[in-house]
PDB file of C-alpha atoms in Angstrom:
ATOM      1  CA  UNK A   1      60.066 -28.085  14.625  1.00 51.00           C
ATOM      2  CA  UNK A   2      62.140 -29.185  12.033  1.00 57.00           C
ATOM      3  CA  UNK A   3      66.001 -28.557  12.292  1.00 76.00           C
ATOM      4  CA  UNK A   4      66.894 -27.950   8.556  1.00 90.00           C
ATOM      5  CA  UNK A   5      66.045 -27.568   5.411  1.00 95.00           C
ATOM      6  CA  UNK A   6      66.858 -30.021   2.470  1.00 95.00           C
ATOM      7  CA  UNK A   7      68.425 -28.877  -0.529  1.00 96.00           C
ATOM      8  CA  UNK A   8      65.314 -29.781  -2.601  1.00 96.00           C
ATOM      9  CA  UNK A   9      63.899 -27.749  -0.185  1.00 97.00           C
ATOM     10  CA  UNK A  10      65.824 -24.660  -0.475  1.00 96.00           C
ATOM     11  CA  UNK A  11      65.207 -24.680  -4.600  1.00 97.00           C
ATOM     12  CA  UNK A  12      61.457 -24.978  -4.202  1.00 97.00           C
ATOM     13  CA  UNK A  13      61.376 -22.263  -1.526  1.00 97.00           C
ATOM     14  CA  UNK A  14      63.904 -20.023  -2.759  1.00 97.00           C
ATOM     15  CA  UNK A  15      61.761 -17.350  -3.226  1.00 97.00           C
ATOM     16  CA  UNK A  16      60.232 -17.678   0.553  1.00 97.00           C
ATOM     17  CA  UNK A  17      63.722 -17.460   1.238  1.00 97.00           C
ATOM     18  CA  UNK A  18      64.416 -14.399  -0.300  1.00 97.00           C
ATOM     19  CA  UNK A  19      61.844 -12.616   1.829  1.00 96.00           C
ATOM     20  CA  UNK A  20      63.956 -11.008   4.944  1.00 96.00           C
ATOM     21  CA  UNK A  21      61.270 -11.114   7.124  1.00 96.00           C
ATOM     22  CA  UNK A  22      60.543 -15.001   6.297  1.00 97.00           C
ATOM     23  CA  UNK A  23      63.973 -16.592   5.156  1.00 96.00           C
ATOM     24  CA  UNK A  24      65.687 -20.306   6.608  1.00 97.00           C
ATOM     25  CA  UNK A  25      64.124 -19.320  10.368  1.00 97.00           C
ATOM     26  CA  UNK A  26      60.185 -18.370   8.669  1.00 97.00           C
ATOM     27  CA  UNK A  27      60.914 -21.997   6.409  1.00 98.00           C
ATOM     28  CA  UNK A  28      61.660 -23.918   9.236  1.00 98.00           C
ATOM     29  CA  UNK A  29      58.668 -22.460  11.272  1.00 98.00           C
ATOM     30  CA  UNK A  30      56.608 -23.345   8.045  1.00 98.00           C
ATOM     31  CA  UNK A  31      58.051 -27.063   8.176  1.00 97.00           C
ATOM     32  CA  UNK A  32      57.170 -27.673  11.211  1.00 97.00           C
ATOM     33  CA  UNK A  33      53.505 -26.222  11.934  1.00 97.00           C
ATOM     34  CA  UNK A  34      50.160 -27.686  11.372  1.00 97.00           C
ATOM     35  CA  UNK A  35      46.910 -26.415   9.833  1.00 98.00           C
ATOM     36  CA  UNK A  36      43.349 -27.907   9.836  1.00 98.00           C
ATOM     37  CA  UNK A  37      41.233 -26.558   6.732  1.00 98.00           C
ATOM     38  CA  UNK A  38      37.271 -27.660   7.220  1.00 97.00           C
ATOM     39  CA  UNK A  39      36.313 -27.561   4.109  1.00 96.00           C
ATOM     40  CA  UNK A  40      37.367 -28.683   0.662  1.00 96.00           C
ATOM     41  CA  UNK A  41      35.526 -26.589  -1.590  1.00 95.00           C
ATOM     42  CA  UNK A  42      35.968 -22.554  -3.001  1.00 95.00           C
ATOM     43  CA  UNK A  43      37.742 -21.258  -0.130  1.00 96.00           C
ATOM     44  CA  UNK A  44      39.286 -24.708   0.874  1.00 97.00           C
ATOM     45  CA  UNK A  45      40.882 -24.966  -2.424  1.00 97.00           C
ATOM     46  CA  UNK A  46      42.297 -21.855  -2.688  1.00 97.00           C
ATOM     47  CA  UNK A  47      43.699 -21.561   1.227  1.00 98.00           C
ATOM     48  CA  UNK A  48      45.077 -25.419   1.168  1.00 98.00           C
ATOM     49  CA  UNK A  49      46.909 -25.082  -2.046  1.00 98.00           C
ATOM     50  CA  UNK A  50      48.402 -22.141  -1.046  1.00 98.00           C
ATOM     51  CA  UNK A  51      49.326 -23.549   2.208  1.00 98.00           C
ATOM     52  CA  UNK A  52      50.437 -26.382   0.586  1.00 98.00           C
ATOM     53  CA  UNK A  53      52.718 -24.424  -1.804  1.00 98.00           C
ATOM     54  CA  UNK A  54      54.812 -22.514   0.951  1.00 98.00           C
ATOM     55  CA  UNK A  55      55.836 -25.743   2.868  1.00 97.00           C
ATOM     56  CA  UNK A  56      53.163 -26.027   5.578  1.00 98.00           C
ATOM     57  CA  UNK A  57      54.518 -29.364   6.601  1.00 97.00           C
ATOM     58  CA  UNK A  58      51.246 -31.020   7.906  1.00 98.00           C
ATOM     59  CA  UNK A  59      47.980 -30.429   6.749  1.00 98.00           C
ATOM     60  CA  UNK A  60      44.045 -31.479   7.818  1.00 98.00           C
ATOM     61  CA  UNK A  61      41.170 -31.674   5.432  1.00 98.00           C
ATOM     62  CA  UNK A  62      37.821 -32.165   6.555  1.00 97.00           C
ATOM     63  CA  UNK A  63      35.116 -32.176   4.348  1.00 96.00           C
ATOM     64  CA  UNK A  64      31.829 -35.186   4.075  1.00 95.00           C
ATOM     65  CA  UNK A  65      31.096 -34.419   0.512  1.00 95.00           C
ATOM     66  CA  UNK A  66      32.136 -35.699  -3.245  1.00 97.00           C
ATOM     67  CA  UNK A  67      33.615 -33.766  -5.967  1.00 97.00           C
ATOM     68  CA  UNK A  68      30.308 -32.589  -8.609  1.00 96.00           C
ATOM     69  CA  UNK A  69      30.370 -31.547 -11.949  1.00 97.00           C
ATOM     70  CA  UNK A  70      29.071 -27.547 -10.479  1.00 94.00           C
ATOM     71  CA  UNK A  71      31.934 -27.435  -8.268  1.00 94.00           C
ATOM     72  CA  UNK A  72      34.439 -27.311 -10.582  1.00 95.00           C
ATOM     73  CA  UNK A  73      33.632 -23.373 -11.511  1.00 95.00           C
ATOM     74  CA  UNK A  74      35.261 -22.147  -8.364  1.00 95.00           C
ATOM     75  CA  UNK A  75      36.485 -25.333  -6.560  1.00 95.00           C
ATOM     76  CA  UNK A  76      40.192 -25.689  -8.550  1.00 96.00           C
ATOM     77  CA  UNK A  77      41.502 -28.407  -6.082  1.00 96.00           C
ATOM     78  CA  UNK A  78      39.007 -30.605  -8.161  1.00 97.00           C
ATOM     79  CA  UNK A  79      39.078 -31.979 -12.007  1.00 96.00           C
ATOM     80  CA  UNK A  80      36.760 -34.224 -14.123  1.00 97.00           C
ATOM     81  CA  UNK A  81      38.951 -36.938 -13.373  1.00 96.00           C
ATOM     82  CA  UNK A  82      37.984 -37.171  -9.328  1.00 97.00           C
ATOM     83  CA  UNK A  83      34.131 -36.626  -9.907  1.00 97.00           C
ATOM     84  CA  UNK A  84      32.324 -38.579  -7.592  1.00 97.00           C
ATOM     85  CA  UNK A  85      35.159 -38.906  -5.713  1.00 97.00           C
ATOM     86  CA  UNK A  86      35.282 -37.685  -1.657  1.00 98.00           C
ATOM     87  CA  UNK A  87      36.446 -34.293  -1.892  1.00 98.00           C
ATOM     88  CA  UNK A  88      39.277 -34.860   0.874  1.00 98.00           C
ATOM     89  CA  UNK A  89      40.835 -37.644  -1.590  1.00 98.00           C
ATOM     90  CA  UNK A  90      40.713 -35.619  -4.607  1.00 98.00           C
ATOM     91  CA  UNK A  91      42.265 -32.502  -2.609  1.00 98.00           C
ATOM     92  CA  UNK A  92      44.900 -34.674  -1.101  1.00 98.00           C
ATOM     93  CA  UNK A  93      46.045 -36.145  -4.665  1.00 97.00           C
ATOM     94  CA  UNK A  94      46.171 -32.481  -5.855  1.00 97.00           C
ATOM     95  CA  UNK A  95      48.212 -31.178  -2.884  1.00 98.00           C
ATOM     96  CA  UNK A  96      50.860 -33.844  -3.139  1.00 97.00           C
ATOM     97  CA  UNK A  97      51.242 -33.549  -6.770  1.00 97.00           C
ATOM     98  CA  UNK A  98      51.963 -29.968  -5.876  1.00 97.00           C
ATOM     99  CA  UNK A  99      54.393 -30.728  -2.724  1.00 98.00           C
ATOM    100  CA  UNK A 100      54.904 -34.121  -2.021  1.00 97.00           C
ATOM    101  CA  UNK A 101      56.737 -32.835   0.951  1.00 96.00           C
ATOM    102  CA  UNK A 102      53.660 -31.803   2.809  1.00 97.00           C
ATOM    103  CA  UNK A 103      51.606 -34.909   5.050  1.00 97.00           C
ATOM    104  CA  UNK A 104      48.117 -34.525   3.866  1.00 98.00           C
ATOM    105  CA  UNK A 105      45.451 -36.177   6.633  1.00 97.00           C
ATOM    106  CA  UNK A 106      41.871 -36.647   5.668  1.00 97.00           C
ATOM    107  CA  UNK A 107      38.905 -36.729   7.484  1.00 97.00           C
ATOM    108  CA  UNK A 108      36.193 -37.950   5.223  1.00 97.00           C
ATOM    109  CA  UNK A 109      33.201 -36.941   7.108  1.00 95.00           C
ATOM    110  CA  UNK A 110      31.587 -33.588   8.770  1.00 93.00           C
ATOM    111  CA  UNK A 111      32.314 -32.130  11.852  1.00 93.00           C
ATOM    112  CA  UNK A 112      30.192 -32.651  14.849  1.00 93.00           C
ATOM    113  CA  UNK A 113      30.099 -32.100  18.239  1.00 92.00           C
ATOM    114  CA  UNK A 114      31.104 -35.619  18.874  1.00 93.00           C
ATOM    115  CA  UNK A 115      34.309 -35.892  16.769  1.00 94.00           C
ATOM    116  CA  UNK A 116      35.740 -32.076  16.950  1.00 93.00           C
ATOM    117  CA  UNK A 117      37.801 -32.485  19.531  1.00 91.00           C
ATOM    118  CA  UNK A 118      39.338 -35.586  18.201  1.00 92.00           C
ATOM    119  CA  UNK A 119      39.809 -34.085  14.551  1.00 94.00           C
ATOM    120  CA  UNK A 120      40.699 -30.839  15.353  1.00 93.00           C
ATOM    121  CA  UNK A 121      43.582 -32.178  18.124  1.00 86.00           C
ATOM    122  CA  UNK A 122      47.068 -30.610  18.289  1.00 83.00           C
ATOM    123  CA  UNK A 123      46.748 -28.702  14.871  1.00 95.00           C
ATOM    124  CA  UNK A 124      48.506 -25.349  15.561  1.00 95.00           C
ATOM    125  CA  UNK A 125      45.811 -23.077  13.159  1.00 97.00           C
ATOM    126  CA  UNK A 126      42.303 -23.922  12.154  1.00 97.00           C
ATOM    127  CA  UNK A 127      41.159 -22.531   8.611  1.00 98.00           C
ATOM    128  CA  UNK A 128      37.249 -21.911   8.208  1.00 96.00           C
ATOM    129  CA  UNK A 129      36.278 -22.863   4.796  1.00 95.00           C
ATOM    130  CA  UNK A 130      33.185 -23.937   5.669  1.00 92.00           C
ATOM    131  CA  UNK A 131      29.439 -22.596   4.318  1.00 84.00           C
ATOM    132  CA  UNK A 132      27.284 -22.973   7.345  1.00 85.00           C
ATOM    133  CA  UNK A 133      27.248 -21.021  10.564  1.00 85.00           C
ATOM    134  CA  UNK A 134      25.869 -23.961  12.544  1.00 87.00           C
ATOM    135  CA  UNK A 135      30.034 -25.824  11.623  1.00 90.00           C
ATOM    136  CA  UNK A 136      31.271 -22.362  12.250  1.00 92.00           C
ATOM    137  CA  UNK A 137      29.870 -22.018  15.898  1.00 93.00           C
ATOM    138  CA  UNK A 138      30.904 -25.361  16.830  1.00 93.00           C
ATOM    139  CA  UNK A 139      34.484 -25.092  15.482  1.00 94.00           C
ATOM    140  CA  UNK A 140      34.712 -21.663  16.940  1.00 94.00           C
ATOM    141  CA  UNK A 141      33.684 -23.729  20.627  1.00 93.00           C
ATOM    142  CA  UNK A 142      36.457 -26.102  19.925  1.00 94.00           C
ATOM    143  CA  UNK A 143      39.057 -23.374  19.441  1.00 94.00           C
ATOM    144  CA  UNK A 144      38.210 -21.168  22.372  1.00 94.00           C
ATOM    145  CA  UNK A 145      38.851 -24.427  24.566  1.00 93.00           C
ATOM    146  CA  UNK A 146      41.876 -25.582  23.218  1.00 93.00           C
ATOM    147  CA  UNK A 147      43.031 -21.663  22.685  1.00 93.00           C
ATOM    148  CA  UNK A 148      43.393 -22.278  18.570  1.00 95.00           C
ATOM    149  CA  UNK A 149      43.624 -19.545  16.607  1.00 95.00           C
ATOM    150  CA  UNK A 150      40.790 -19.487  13.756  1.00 94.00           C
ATOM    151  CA  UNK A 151      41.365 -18.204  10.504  1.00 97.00           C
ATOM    152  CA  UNK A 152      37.317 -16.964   9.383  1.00 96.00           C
ATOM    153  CA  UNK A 153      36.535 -16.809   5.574  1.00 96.00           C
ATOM    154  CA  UNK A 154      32.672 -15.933   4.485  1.00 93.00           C
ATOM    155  CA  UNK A 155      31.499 -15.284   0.203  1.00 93.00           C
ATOM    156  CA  UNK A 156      28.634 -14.336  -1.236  1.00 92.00           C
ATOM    157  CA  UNK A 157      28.137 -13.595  -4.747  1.00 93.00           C
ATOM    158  CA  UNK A 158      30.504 -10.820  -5.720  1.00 95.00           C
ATOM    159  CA  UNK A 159      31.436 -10.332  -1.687  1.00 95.00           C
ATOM    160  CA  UNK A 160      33.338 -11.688   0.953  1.00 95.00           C
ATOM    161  CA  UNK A 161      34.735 -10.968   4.219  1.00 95.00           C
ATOM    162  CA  UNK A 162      38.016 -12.558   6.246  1.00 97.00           C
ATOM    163  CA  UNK A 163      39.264 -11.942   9.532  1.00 97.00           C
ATOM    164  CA  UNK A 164      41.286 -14.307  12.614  1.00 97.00           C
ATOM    165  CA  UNK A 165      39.391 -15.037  15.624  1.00 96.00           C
ATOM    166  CA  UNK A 166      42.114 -15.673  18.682  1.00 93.00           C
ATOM    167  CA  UNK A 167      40.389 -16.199  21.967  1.00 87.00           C
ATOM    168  CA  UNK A 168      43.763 -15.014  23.822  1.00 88.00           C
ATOM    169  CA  UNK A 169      44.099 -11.725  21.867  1.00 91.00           C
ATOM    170  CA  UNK A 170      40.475 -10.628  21.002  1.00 92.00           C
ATOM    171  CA  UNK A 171      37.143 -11.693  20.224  1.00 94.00           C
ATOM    172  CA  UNK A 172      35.510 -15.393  19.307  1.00 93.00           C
ATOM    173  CA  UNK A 173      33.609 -15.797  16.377  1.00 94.00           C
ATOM    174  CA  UNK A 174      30.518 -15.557  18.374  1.00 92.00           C
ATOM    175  CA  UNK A 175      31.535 -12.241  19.748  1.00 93.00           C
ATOM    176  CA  UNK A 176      31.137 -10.756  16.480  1.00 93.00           C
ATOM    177  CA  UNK A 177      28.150 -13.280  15.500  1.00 91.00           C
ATOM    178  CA  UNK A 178      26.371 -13.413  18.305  1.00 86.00           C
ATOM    179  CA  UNK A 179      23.054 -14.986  16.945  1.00 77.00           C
ATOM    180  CA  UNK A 180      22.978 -18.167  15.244  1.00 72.00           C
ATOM    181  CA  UNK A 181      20.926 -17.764  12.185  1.00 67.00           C
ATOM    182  CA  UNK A 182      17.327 -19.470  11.864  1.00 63.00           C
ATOM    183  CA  UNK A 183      17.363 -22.705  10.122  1.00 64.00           C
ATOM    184  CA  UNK A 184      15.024 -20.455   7.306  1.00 56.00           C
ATOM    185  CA  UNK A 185      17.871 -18.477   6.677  1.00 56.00           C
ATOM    186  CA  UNK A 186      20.114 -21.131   7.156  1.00 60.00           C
ATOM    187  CA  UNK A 187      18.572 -22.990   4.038  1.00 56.00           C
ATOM    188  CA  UNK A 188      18.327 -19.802   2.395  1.00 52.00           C
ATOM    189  CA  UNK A 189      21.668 -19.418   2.129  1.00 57.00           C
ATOM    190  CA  UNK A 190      23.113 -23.148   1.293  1.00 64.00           C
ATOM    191  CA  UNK A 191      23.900 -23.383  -2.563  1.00 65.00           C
ATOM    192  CA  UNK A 192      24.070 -19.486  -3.194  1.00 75.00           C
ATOM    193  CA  UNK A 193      25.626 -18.068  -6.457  1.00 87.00           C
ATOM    194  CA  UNK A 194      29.073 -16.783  -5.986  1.00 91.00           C
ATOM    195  CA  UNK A 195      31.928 -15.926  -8.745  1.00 94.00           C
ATOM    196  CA  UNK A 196      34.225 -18.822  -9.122  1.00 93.00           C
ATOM    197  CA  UNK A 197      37.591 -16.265  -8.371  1.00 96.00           C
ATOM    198  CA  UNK A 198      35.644 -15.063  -5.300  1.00 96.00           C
ATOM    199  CA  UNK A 199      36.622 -17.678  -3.088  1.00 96.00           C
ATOM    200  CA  UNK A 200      39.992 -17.424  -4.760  1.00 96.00           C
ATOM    201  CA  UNK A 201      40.634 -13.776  -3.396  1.00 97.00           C
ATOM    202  CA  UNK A 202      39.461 -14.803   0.303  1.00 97.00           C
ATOM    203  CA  UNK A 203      40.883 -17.950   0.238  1.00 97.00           C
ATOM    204  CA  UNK A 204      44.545 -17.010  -0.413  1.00 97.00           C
ATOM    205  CA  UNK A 205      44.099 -14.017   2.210  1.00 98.00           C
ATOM    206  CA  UNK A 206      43.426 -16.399   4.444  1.00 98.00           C
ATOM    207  CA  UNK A 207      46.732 -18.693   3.338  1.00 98.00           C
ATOM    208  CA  UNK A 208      48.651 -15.324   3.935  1.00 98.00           C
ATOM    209  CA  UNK A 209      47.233 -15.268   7.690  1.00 98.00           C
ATOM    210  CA  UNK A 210      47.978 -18.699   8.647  1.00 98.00           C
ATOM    211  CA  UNK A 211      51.432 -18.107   6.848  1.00 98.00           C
ATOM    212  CA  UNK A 212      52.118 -14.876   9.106  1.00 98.00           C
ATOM    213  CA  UNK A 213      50.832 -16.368  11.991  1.00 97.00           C
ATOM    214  CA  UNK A 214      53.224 -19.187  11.825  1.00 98.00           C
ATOM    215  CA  UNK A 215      56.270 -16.781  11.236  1.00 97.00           C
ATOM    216  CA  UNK A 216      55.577 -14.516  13.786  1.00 97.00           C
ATOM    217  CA  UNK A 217      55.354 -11.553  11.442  1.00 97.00           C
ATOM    218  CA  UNK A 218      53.503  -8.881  10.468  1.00 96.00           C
ATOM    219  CA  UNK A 219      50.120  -7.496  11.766  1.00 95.00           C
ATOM    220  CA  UNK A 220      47.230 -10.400  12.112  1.00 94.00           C
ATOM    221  CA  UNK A 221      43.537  -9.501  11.089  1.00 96.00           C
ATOM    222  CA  UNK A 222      42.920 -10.149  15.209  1.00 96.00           C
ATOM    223  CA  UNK A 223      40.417  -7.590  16.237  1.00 95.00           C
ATOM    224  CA  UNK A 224      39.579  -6.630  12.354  1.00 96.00           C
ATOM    225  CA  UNK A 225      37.531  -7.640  10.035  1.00 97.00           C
ATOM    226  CA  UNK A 226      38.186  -6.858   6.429  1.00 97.00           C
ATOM    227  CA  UNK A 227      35.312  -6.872   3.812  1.00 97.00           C
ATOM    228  CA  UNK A 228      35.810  -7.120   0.047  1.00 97.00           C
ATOM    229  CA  UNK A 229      33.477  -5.793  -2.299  1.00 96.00           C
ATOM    230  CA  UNK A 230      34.501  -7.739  -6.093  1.00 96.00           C
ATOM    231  CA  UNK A 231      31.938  -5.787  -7.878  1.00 96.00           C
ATOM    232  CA  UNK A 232      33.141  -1.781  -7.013  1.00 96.00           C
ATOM    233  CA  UNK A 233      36.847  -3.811  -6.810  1.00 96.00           C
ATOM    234  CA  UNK A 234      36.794  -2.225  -3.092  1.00 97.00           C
ATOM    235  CA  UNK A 235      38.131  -3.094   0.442  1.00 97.00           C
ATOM    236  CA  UNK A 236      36.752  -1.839   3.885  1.00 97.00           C
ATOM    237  CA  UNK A 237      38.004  -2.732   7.121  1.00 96.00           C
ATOM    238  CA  UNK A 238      36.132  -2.643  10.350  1.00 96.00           C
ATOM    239  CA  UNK A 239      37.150  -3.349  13.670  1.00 96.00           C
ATOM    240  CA  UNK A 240      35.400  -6.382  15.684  1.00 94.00           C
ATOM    241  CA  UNK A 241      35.551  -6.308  19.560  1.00 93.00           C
ATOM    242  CA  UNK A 242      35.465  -9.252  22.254  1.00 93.00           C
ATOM    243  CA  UNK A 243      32.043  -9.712  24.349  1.00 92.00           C
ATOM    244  CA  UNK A 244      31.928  -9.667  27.701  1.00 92.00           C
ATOM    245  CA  UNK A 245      29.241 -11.191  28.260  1.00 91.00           C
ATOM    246  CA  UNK A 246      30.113 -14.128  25.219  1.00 92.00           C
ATOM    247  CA  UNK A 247      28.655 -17.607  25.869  1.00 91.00           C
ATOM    248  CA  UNK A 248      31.464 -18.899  24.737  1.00 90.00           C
ATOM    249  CA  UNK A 249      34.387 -16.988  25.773  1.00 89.00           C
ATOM    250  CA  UNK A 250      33.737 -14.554  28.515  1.00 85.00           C
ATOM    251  CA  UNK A 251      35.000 -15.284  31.952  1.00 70.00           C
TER     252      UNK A 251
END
């Protein structure tokens, strides 16, 4: 972890600063962690700029796609200047206009089972900002091996749900989703309609997870799941146990 903060540094994060429970100690902790986002559109956008913002000092982007002219509704990491572009490129550009202090790495290309372990390495938090549950299942493998922490972010339409899957305090992903859906489904649900601040609201929730997670504060979404309603303006939470009998993570 980094040993001090800059004096550029303290300006640009004064008002991290000036939060008791985050202050120089929460900055430095923030400096020196590492977060893997998989996934550079809605919910990539709004979780990496955030993390970006607050002085996350390395960041991952994964993401095989280009920037299109239909992303740009909900996906504000992008512009008309990067269309066509890979969407890791045009994200990195964007973060380091908004902190250059931050190292941006990019992995132009989709996760698989044979890269995973190599992309996902020694990052400290992975962020799901993915659409499919067939990237979700194999990145929540991934972190139940290496014991990462995975930050879960799902929207539909006017709806979404967030919550933190942590193998060594509660439940995988599959726990709670035990069933992978059918490729039907699957298809059914690639390239659904969603408001463009949707992925805004569950995006920067899960920013403020990987952000208390790092500082050691506060009470994590482990064990919960929260579910947002953008239509009745609502929030419910439910709680989400571990499996015992989990493929993945049961003894």
């Amino acid at each position: 972890m980094s040993d001090k903060l800059f004096e550029h540094e303290k300006i640009r994060y004064s008002r991290n600063l000036k939060i008791p429970d985050i202050g120089i100690s929460g900055q430095l902790k923030l400096k020196g962690a590492s977060v893997l986002i998989i996934g550079c559109g809605g919910l990539g956008s709004s979780s990496a700029t955030y993390l970006a913002a607050a002085g996350v000092g390395h960041l991952g982007l994964v993401d095989s796609d280009v920037v299109e002219l239909s992303n740009l509704q909900r996906q504000i990491l992008h512009g008309m200047t990067t269309l066509g572009q890979p969407k890791v490129f045009s994200a990195k550009s964007r973060l380091n206009e908004i902190n250059p202090n931050v190292r941006v790495d990019v992995f132009n290309e989709r996760i698989t089972a044979e890269n995973a372990n190599k992309i996902i390495g020694d990052f400290l938090i992975v962020v799901d900002a993915t659409d499919n549950f067939e990237t979700r299942y194999l990145v929540n493998l991934m972190c139940v091996e290496k014991e990462i922490p995975f930050i879960y972010g799902a929207i539909f339409q006017f709806s979404g749900q967030m919550s933190v899957f942590n193998v060594k305090k509660g439940p995988c992903f599959q726990c709670v989703f035990s069933q992978l859906p059918t490729p039907e489904i699957s298809a059914a649900n690639r390239g659904i309609g969603v408001v463009g601040a949707l992925p805004g609201v569950i995006g920067a929730m899960q920013a403020i997870e990987a952000i208390k997670m790092i500082t050691e504060i506060g009470n994590s979404m482990i064990g919960r799941m929260l579910l947002f309603d953008g239509l009745e303006m609502t929030f419910k939470e439910i709680n989400v146990k571990k499996n015992p009998e989990c493929p993945v993570c049961s003894q």
